[in-house]
Each structure stands twice: as C-alpha cells, then as structure tokens.
JSON list of C-alpha atoms in Angstrom, two decimals:
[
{"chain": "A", "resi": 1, "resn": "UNK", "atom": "CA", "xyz": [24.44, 6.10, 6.30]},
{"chain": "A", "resi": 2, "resn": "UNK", "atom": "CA", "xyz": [21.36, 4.20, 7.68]},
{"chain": "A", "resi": 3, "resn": "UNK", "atom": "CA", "xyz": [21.19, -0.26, 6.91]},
{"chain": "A", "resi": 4, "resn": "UNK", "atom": "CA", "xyz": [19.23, -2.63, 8.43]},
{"chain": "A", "resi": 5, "resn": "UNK", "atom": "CA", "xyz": [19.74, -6.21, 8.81]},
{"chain": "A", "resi": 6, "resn": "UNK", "atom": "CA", "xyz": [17.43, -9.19, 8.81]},
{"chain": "A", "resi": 7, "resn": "UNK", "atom": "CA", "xyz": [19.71, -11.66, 10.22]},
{"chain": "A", "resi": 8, "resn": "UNK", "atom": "CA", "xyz": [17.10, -14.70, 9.66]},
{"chain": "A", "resi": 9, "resn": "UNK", "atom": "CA", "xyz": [16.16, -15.78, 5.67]},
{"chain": "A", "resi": 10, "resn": "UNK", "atom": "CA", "xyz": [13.01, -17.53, 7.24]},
{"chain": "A", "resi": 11, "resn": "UNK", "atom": "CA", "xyz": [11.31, -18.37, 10.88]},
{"chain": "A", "resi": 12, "resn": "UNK", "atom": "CA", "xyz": [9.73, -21.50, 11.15]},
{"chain": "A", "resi": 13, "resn": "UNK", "atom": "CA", "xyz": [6.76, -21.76, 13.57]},
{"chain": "A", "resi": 14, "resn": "UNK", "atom": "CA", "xyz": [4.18, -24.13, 14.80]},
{"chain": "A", "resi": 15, "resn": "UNK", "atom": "CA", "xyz": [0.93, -22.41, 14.80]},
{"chain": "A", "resi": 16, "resn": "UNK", "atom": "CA", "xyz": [-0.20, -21.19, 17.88]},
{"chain": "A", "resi": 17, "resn": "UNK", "atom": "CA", "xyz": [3.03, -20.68, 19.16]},
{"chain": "A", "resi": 18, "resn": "UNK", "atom": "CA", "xyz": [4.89, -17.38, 20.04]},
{"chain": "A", "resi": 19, "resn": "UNK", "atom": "CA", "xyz": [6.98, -15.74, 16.96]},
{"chain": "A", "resi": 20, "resn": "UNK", "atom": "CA", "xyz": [9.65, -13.46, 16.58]},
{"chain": "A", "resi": 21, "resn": "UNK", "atom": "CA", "xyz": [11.46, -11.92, 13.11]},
{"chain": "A", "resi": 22, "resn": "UNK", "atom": "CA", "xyz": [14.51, -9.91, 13.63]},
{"chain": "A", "resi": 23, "resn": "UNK", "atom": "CA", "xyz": [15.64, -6.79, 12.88]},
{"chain": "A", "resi": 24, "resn": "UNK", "atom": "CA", "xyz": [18.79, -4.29, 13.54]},
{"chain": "A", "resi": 25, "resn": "UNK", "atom": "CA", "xyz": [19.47, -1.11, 12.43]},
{"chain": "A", "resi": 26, "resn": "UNK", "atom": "CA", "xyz": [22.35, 1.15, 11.90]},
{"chain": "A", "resi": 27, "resn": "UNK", "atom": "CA", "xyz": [21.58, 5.09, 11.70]},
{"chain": "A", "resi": 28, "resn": "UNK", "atom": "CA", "xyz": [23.60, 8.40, 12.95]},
{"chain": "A", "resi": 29, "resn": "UNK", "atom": "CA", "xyz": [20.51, 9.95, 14.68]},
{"chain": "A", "resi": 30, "resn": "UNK", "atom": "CA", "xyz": [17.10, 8.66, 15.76]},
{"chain": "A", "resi": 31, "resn": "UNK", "atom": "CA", "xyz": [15.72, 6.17, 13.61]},
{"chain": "A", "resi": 32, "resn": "UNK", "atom": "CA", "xyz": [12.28, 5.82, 12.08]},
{"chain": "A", "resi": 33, "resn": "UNK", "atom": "CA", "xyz": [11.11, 1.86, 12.47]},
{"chain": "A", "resi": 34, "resn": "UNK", "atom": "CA", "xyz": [8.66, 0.25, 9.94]},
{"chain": "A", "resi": 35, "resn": "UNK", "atom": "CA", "xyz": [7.76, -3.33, 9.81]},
{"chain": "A", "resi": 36, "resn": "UNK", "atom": "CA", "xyz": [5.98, -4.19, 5.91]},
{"chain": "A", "resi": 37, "resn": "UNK", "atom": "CA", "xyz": [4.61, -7.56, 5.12]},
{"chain": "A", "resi": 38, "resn": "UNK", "atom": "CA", "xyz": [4.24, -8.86, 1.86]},
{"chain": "A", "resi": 39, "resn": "UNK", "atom": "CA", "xyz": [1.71, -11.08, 0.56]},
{"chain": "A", "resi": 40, "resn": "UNK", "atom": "CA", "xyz": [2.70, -13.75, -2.69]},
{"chain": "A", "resi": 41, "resn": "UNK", "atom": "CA", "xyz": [2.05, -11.58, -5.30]},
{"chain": "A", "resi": 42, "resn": "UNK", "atom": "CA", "xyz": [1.31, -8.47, -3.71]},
{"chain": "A", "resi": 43, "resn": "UNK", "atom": "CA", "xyz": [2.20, -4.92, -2.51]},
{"chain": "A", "resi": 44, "resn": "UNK", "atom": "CA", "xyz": [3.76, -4.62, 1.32]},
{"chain": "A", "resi": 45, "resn": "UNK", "atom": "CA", "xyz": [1.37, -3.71, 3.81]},
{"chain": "A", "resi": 46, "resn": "UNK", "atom": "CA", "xyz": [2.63, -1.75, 6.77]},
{"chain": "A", "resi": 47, "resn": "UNK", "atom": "CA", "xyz": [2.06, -3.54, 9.73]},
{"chain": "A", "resi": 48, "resn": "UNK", "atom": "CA", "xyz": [3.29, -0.67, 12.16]},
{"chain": "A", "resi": 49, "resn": "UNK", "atom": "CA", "xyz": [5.98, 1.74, 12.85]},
{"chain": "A", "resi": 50, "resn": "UNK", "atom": "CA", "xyz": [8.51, 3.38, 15.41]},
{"chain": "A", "resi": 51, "resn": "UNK", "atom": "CA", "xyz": [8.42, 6.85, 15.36]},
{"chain": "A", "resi": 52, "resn": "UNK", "atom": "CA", "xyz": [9.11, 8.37, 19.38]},
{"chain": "A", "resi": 53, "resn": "UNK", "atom": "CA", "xyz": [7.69, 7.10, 22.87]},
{"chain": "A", "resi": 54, "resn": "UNK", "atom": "CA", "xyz": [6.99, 3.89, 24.17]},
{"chain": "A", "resi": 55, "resn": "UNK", "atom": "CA", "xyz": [9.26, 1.42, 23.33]},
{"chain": "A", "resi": 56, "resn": "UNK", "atom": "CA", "xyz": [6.74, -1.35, 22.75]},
{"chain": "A", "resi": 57, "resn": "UNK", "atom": "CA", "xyz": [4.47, -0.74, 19.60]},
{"chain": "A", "resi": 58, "resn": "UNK", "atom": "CA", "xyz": [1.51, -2.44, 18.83]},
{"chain": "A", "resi": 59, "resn": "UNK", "atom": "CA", "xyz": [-0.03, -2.87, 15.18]},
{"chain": "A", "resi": 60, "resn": "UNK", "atom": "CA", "xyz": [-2.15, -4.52, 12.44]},
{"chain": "A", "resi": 61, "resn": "UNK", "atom": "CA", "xyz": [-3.23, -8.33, 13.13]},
{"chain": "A", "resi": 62, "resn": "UNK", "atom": "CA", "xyz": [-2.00, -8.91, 16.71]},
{"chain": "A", "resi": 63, "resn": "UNK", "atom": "CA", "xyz": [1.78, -7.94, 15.82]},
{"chain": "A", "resi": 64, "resn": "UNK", "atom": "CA", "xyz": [3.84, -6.03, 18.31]},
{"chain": "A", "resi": 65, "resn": "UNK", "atom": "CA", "xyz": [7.61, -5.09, 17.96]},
{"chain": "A", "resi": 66, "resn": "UNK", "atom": "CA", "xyz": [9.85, -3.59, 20.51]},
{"chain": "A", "resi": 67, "resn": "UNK", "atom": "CA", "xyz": [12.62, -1.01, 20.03]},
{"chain": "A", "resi": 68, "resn": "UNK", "atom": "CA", "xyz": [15.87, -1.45, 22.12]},
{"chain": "A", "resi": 69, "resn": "UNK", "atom": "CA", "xyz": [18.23, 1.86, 21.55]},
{"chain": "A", "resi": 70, "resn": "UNK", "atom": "CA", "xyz": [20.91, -0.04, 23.14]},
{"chain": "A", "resi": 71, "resn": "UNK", "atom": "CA", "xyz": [20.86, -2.96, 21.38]},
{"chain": "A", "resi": 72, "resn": "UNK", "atom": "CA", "xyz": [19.39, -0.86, 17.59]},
{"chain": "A", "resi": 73, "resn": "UNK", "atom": "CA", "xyz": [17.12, -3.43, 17.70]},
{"chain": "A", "resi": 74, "resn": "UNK", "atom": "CA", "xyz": [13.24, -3.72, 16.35]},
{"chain": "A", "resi": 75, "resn": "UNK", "atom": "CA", "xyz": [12.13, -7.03, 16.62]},
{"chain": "A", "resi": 76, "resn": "UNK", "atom": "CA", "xyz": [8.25, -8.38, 15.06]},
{"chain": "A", "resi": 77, "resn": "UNK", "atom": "CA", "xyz": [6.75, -9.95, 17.60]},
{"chain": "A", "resi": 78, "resn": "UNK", "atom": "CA", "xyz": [3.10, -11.88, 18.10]},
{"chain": "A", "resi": 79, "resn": "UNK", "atom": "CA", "xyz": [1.98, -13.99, 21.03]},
{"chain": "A", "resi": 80, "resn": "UNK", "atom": "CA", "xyz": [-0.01, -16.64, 19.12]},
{"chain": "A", "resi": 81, "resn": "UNK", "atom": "CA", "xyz": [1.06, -17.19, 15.57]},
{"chain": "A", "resi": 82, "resn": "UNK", "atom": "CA", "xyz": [-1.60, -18.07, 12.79]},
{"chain": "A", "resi": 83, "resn": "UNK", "atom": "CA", "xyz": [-1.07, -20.05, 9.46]},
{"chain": "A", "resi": 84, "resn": "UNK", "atom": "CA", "xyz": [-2.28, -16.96, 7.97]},
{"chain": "A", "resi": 85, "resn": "UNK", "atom": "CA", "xyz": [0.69, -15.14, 9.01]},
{"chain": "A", "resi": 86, "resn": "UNK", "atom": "CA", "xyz": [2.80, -16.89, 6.65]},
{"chain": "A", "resi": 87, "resn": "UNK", "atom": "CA", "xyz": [4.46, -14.28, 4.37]},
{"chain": "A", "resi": 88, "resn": "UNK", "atom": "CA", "xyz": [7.66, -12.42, 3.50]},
{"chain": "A", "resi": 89, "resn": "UNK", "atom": "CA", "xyz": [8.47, -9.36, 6.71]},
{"chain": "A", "resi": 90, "resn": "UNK", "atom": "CA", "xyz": [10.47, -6.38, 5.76]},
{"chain": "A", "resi": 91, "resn": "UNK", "atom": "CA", "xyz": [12.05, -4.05, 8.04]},
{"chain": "A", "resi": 92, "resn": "UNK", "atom": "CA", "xyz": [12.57, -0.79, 7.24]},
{"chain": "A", "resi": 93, "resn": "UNK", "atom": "CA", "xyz": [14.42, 2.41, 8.90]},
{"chain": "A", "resi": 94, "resn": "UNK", "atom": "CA", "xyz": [14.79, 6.01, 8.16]},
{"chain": "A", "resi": 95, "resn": "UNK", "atom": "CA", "xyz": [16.94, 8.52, 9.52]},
{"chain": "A", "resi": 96, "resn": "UNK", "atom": "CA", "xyz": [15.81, 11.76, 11.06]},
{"chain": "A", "resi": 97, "resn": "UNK", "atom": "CA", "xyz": [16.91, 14.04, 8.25]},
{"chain": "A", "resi": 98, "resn": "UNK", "atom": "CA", "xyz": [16.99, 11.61, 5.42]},
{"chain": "A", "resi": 99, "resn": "UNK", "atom": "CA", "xyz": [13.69, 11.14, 3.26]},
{"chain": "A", "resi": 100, "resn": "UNK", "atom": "CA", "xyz": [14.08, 7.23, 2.21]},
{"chain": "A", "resi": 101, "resn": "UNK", "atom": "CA", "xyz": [13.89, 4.46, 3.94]},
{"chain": "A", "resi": 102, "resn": "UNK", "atom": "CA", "xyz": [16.15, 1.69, 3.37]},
{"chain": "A", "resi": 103, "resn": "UNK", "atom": "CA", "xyz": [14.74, -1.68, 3.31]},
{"chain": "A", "resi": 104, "resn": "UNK", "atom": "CA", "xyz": [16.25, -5.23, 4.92]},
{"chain": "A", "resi": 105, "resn": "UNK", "atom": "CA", "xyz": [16.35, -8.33, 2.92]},
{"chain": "A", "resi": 106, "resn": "UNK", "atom": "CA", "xyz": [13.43, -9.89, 4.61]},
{"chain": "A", "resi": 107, "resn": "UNK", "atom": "CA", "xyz": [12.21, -12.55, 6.66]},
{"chain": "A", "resi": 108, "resn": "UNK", "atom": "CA", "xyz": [10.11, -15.62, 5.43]},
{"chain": "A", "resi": 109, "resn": "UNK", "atom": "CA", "xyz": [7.64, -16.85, 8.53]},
{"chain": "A", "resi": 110, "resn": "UNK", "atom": "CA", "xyz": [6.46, -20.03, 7.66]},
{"chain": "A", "resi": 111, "resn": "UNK", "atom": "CA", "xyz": [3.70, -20.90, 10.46]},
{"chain": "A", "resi": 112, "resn": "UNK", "atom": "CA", "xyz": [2.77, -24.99, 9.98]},
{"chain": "A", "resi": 113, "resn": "UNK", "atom": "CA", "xyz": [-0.28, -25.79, 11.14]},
{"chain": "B", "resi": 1, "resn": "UNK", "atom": "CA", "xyz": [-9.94, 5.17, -2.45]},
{"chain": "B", "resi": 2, "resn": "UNK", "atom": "CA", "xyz": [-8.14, 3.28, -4.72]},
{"chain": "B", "resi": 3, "resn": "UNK", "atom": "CA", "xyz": [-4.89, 4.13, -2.86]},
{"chain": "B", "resi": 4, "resn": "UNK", "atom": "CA", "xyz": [-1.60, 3.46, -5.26]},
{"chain": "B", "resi": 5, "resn": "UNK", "atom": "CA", "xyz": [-2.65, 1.46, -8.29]},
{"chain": "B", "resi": 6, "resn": "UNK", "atom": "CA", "xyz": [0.10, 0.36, -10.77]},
{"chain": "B", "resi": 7, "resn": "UNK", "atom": "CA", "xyz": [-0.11, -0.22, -14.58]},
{"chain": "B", "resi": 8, "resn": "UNK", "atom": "CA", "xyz": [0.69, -3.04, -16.19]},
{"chain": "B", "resi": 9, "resn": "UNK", "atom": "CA", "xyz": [0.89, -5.96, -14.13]},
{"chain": "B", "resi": 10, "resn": "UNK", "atom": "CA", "xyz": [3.09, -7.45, -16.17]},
{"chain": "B", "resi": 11, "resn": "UNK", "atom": "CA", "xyz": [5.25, -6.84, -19.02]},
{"chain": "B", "resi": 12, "resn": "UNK", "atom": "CA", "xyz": [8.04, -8.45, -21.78]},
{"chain": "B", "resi": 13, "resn": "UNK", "atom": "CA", "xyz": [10.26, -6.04, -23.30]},
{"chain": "B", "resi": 14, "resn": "UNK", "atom": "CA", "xyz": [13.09, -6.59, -25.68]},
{"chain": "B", "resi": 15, "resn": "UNK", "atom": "CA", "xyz": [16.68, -5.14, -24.76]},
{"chain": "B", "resi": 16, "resn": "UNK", "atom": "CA", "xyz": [16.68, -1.80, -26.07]},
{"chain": "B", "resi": 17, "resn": "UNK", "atom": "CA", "xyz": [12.96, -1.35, -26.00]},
{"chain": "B", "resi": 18, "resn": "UNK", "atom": "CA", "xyz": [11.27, 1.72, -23.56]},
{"chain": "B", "resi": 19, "resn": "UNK", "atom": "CA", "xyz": [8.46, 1.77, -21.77]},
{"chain": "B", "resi": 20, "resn": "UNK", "atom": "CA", "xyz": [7.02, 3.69, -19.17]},
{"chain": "B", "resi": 21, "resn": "UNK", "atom": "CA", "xyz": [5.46, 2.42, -15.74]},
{"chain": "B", "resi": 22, "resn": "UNK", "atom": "CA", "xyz": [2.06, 3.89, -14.50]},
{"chain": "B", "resi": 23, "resn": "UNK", "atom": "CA", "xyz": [1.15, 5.19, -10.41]},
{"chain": "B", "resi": 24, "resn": "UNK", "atom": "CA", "xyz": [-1.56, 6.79, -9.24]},
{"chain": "B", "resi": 25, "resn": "UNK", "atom": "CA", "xyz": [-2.37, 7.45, -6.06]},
{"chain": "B", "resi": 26, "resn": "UNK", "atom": "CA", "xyz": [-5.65, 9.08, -4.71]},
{"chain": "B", "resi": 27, "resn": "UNK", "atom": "CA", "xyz": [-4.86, 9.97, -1.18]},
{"chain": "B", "resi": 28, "resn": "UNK", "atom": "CA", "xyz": [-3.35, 13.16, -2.29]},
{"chain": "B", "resi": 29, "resn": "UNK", "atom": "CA", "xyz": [0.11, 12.30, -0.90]},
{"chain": "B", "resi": 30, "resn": "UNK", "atom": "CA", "xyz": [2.60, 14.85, -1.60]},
{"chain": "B", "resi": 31, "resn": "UNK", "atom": "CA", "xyz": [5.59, 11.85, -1.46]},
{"chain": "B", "resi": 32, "resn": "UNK", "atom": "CA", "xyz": [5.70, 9.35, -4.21]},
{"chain": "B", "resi": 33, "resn": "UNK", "atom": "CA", "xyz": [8.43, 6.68, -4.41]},
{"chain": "B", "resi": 34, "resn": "UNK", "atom": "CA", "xyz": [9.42, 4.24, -7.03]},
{"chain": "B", "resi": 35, "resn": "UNK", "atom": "CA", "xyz": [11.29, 0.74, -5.95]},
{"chain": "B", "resi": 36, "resn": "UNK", "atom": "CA", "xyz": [12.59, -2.36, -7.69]},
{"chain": "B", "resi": 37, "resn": "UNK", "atom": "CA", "xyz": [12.48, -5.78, -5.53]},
{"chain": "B", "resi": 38, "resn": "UNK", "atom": "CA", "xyz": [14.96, -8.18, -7.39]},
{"chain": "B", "resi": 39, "resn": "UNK", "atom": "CA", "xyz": [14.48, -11.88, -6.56]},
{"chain": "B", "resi": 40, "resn": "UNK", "atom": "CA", "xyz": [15.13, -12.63, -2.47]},
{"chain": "B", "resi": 41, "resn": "UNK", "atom": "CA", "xyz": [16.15, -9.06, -1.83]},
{"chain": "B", "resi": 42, "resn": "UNK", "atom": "CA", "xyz": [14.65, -6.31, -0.14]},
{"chain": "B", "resi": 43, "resn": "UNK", "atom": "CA", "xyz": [13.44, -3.19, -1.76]},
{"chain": "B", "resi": 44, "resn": "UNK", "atom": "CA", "xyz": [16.28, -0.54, -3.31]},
{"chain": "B", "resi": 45, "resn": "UNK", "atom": "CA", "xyz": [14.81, 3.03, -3.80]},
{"chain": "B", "resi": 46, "resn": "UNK", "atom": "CA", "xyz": [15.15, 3.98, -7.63]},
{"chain": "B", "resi": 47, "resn": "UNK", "atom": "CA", "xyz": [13.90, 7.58, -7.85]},
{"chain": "B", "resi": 48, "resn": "UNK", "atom": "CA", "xyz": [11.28, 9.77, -5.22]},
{"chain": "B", "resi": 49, "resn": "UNK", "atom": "CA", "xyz": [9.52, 13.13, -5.72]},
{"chain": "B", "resi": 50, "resn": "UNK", "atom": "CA", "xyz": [8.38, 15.33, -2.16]},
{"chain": "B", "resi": 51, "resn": "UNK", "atom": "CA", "xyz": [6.02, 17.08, -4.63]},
{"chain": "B", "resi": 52, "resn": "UNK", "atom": "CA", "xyz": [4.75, 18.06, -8.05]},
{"chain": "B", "resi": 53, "resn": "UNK", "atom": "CA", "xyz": [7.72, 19.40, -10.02]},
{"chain": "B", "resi": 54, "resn": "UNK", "atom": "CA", "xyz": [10.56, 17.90, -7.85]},
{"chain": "B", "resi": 55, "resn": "UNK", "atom": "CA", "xyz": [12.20, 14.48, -7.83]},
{"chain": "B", "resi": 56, "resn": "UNK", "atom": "CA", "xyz": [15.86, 12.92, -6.65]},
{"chain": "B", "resi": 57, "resn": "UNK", "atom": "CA", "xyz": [17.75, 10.08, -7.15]},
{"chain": "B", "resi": 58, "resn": "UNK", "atom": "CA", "xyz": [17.49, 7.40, -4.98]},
{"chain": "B", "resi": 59, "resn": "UNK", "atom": "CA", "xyz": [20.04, 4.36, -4.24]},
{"chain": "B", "resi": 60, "resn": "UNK", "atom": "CA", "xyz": [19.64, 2.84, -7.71]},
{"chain": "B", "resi": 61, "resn": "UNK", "atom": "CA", "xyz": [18.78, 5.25, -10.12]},
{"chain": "B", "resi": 62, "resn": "UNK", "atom": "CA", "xyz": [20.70, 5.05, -13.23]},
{"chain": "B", "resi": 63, "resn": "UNK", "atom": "CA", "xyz": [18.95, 3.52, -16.58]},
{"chain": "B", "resi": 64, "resn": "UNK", "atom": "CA", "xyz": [15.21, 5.19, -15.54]},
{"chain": "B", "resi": 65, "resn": "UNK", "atom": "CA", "xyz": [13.75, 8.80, -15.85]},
{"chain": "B", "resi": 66, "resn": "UNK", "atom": "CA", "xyz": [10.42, 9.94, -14.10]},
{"chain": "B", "resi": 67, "resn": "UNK", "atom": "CA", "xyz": [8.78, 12.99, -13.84]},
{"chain": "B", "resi": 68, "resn": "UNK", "atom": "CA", "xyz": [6.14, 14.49, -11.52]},
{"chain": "B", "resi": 69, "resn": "UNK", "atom": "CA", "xyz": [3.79, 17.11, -13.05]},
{"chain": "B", "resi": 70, "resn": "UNK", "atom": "CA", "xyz": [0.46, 16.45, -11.02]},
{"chain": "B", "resi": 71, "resn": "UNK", "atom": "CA", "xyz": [0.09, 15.10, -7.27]},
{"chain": "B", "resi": 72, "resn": "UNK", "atom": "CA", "xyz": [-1.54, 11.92, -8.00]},
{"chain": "B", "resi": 73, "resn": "UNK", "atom": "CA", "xyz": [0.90, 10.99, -11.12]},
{"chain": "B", "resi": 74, "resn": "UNK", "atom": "CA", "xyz": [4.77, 9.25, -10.67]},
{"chain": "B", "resi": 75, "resn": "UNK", "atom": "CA", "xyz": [5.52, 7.63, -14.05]},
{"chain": "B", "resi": 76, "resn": "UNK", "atom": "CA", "xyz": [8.55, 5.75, -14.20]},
{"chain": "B", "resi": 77, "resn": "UNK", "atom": "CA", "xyz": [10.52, 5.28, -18.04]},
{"chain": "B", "resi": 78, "resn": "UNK", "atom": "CA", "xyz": [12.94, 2.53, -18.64]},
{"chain": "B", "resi": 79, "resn": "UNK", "atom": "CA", "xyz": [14.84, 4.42, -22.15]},
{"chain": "B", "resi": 80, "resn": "UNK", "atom": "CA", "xyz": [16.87, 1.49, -23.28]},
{"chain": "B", "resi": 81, "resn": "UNK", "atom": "CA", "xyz": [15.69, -1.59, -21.61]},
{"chain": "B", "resi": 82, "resn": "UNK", "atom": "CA", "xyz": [18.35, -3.83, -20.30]},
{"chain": "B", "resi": 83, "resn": "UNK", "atom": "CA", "xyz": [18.17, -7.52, -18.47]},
{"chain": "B", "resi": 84, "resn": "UNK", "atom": "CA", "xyz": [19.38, -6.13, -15.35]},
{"chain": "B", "resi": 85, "resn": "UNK", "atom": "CA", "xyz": [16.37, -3.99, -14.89]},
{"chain": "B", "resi": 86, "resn": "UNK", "atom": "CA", "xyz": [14.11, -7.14, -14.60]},
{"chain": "B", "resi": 87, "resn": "UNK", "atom": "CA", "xyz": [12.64, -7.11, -11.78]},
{"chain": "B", "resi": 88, "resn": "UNK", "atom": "CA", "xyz": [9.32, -6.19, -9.53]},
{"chain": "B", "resi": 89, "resn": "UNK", "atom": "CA", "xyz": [8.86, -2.61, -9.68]},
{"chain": "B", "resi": 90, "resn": "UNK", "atom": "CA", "xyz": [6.32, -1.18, -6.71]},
{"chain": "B", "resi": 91, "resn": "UNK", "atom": "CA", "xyz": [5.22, 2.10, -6.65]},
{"chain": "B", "resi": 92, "resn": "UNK", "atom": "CA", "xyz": [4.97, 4.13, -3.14]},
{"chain": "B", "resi": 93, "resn": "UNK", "atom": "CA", "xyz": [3.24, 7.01, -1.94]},
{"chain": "B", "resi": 94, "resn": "UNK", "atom": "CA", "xyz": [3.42, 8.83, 2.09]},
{"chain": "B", "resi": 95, "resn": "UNK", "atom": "CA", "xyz": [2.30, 12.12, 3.85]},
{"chain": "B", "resi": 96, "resn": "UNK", "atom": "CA", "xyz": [5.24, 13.89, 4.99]},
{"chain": "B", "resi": 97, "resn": "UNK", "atom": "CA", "xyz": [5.76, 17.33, 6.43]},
{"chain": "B", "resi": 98, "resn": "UNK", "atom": "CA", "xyz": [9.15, 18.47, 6.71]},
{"chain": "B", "resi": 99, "resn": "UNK", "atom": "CA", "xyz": [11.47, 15.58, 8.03]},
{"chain": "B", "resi": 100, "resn": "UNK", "atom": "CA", "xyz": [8.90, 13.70, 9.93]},
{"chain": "B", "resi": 101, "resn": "UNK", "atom": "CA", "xyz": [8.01, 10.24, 7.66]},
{"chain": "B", "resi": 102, "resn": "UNK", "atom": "CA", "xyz": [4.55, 9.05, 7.49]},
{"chain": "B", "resi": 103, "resn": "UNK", "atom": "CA", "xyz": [3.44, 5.78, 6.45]},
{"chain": "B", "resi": 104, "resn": "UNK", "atom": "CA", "xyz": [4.32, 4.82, 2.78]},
{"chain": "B", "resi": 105, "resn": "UNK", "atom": "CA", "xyz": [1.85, 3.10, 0.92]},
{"chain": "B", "resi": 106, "resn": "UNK", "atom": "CA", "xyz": [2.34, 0.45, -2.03]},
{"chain": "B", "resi": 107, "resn": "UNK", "atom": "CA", "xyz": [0.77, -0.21, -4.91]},
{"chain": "B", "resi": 108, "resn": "UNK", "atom": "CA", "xyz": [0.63, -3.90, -6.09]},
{"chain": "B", "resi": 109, "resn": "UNK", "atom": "CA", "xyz": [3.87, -3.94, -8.10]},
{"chain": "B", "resi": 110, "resn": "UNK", "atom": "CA", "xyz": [4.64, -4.49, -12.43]},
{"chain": "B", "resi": 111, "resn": "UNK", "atom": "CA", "xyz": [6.37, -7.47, -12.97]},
{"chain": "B", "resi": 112, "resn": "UNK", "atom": "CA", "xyz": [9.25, -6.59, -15.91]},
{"chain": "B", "resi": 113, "resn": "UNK", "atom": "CA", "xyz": [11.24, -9.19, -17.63]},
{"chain": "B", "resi": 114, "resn": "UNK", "atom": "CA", "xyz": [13.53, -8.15, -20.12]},
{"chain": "B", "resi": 115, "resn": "UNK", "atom": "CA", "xyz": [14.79, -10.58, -22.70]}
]
C-alpha cells in the first residue's frame, strides 16, 4: 500500500521569509514524488516531481523540495516566500508498479504580508 | 491547447437524479483520471482509464460508471445521485509508458451538490 501524510493543516509565514510544507510517504518500492498546488477555485497545478537522481528538485515559481529515503520524506521548500504563494499544497506519491497516485490531505500556506 | 477542460462548473441534482460529467483533454494523453475532493481532504481516485477501451476502479469507485471510447473523452455518470457524492469532482489526464508516471494534469473541477 502507498499513503502520504501532511502532518501540518496550514503554515503560517511572514512574507519574505523562508517556508517549508511537509510531507512523508509510505510505499514498498521506490516512490514517485509530486507536489500540486491549488488555487481557490481551481484545478492543482503541479509544481514539480521526484522521479530518480538528485535528491534536491527544483520547480515552478522558486519552489524546491528535497527527498530523504531515510527519513520517506519530501518536503516543499522556497527561500523567500511571496503573498502570492498563499494556497492549498498537496503531496502526492506513486509506487513503482502501481498506476495512481494517492494524494495527502494538504497543507494551507498562509504568507502575511 | 486547451489542456483538460471540465463541463459543468457547477451543478444541483436531486437524490436519485443522473447525470454525467464532461473531460476533454487535447494533449493526446493516453491516461485519464477522475477524482472527488470532499471538503478539507485531499483527492481520492474514483475511476482511471490507461487508454481508449480500458478503465479500473480506483479507491472510491462505487455509485459512478465511465467509459472511454476516444483518447480525448473520460465521461464520468453518477446513476442514482446520492448526498454523499457531493463534492468537487476534477478530471486528470498524464503521459505514461509502461510503469513510469508522467505529470498528471487537471482540469478546473465540477462542483456537485446533491440535495
């Protein structure tokens, strides 16, 4: 079985300040990272994904997230957070040999200016 | 490209009423997907096809039917409409070959309240 958890409901964050949103993940073989954001309103936009190599991935917007095999960890990062960033983050993992990927609850960033 | 688009936006039913739920997607994926986002939760899989002619269940599938007879078309059917089925329905579509998962891409969501 694969899960991921999104131990946070919502991040608070001054603007201009470093963020980070959460994630673990629970699969029996490699695991496929995604990180989706979602807009009031609207569809989820992928921000960027784990697939195989570095262990530091860089995507849309200035995000970054980092995957820890020890730790099944894949934590959203960005250096300098914008109010614009405000929105709902979903993490989401698939299993090598599984064709879904199974969604976390989500995250809430809330960036005050 | 209009990537996934998603028909209606919105839409009451009845309990006991059917309808069915539009996608499209241009890209020429051969994936399609079909979620439901309930309030504060993440998204559970309902049904997915890996091409024209084939779907499977996915984690939540019971009280919907779809069907896949072209690429670019994934309609969803609710039969007998029930309040539990209100929800945000979004509408998915990826590249895949073989095992190896490509980016999925949504389409705006239908808002369904049943009453």
């Amino acid at each position: 079985a694969q899960s991921v958890a999104q131990p946070e409901d919502q991040v608070n964050v001054a603007e201009g300040n470093p963020l980070t949103v959460k994630c673990t993940y629970s699969v029996s073989g490699n695991p496929y990272l995604f990180w989706y954001v979602q807009y009031p309103n609207r569809g989820l936009q992928f921000l960027l994904k784990y697939i195989t190599g570095d262990n530091l991935v860089k995507g849309s917007y200035g995000f970054e997230a980092e995957f820890n095999k020890s730790q099944t960890s894949f934590h959203l990062k960005k250096p300098s957070a914008l109010v614009s960033d405000s929105a709902l983050y979903f993490c989401a993992v698939r299993d090598t040999g599984r064709r879904a990927l199974t969604f976390g609850s989500g995250t809430r960033l809330q960036v005050q200016p | 490209n209009a990537g996934v688009t998603q028909t209606p936006k919105f839409r009451i039913l009845k309990i006991g009423q059917s309808m069915t739920l539009q996608c499209t997607q241009d890209m020429n994926h051969n994936y399609m997907y079909w979620y439901r986002q309930d309030p504060g939760m993440g998204l559970k899989l309902i049904y997915y096809s890996v091409g024209a002619g084939i779907t499977d269940k996915g984690e939540v599938p019971n009280g919907y039917n779809v069907s896949r007879s072209t690429t670019e078309d994934f309609p969803l059917r609710l039969e007998l409409a029930a309040p539990s089925q209100t929800s945000v329905y979004f509408c998915a579509s990826s590249y895949s070959t073989g095992f190896r998962e490509d980016t999925q891409y949504f389409g705006p969501g239908t808002r369904l309240t049943v009453l």
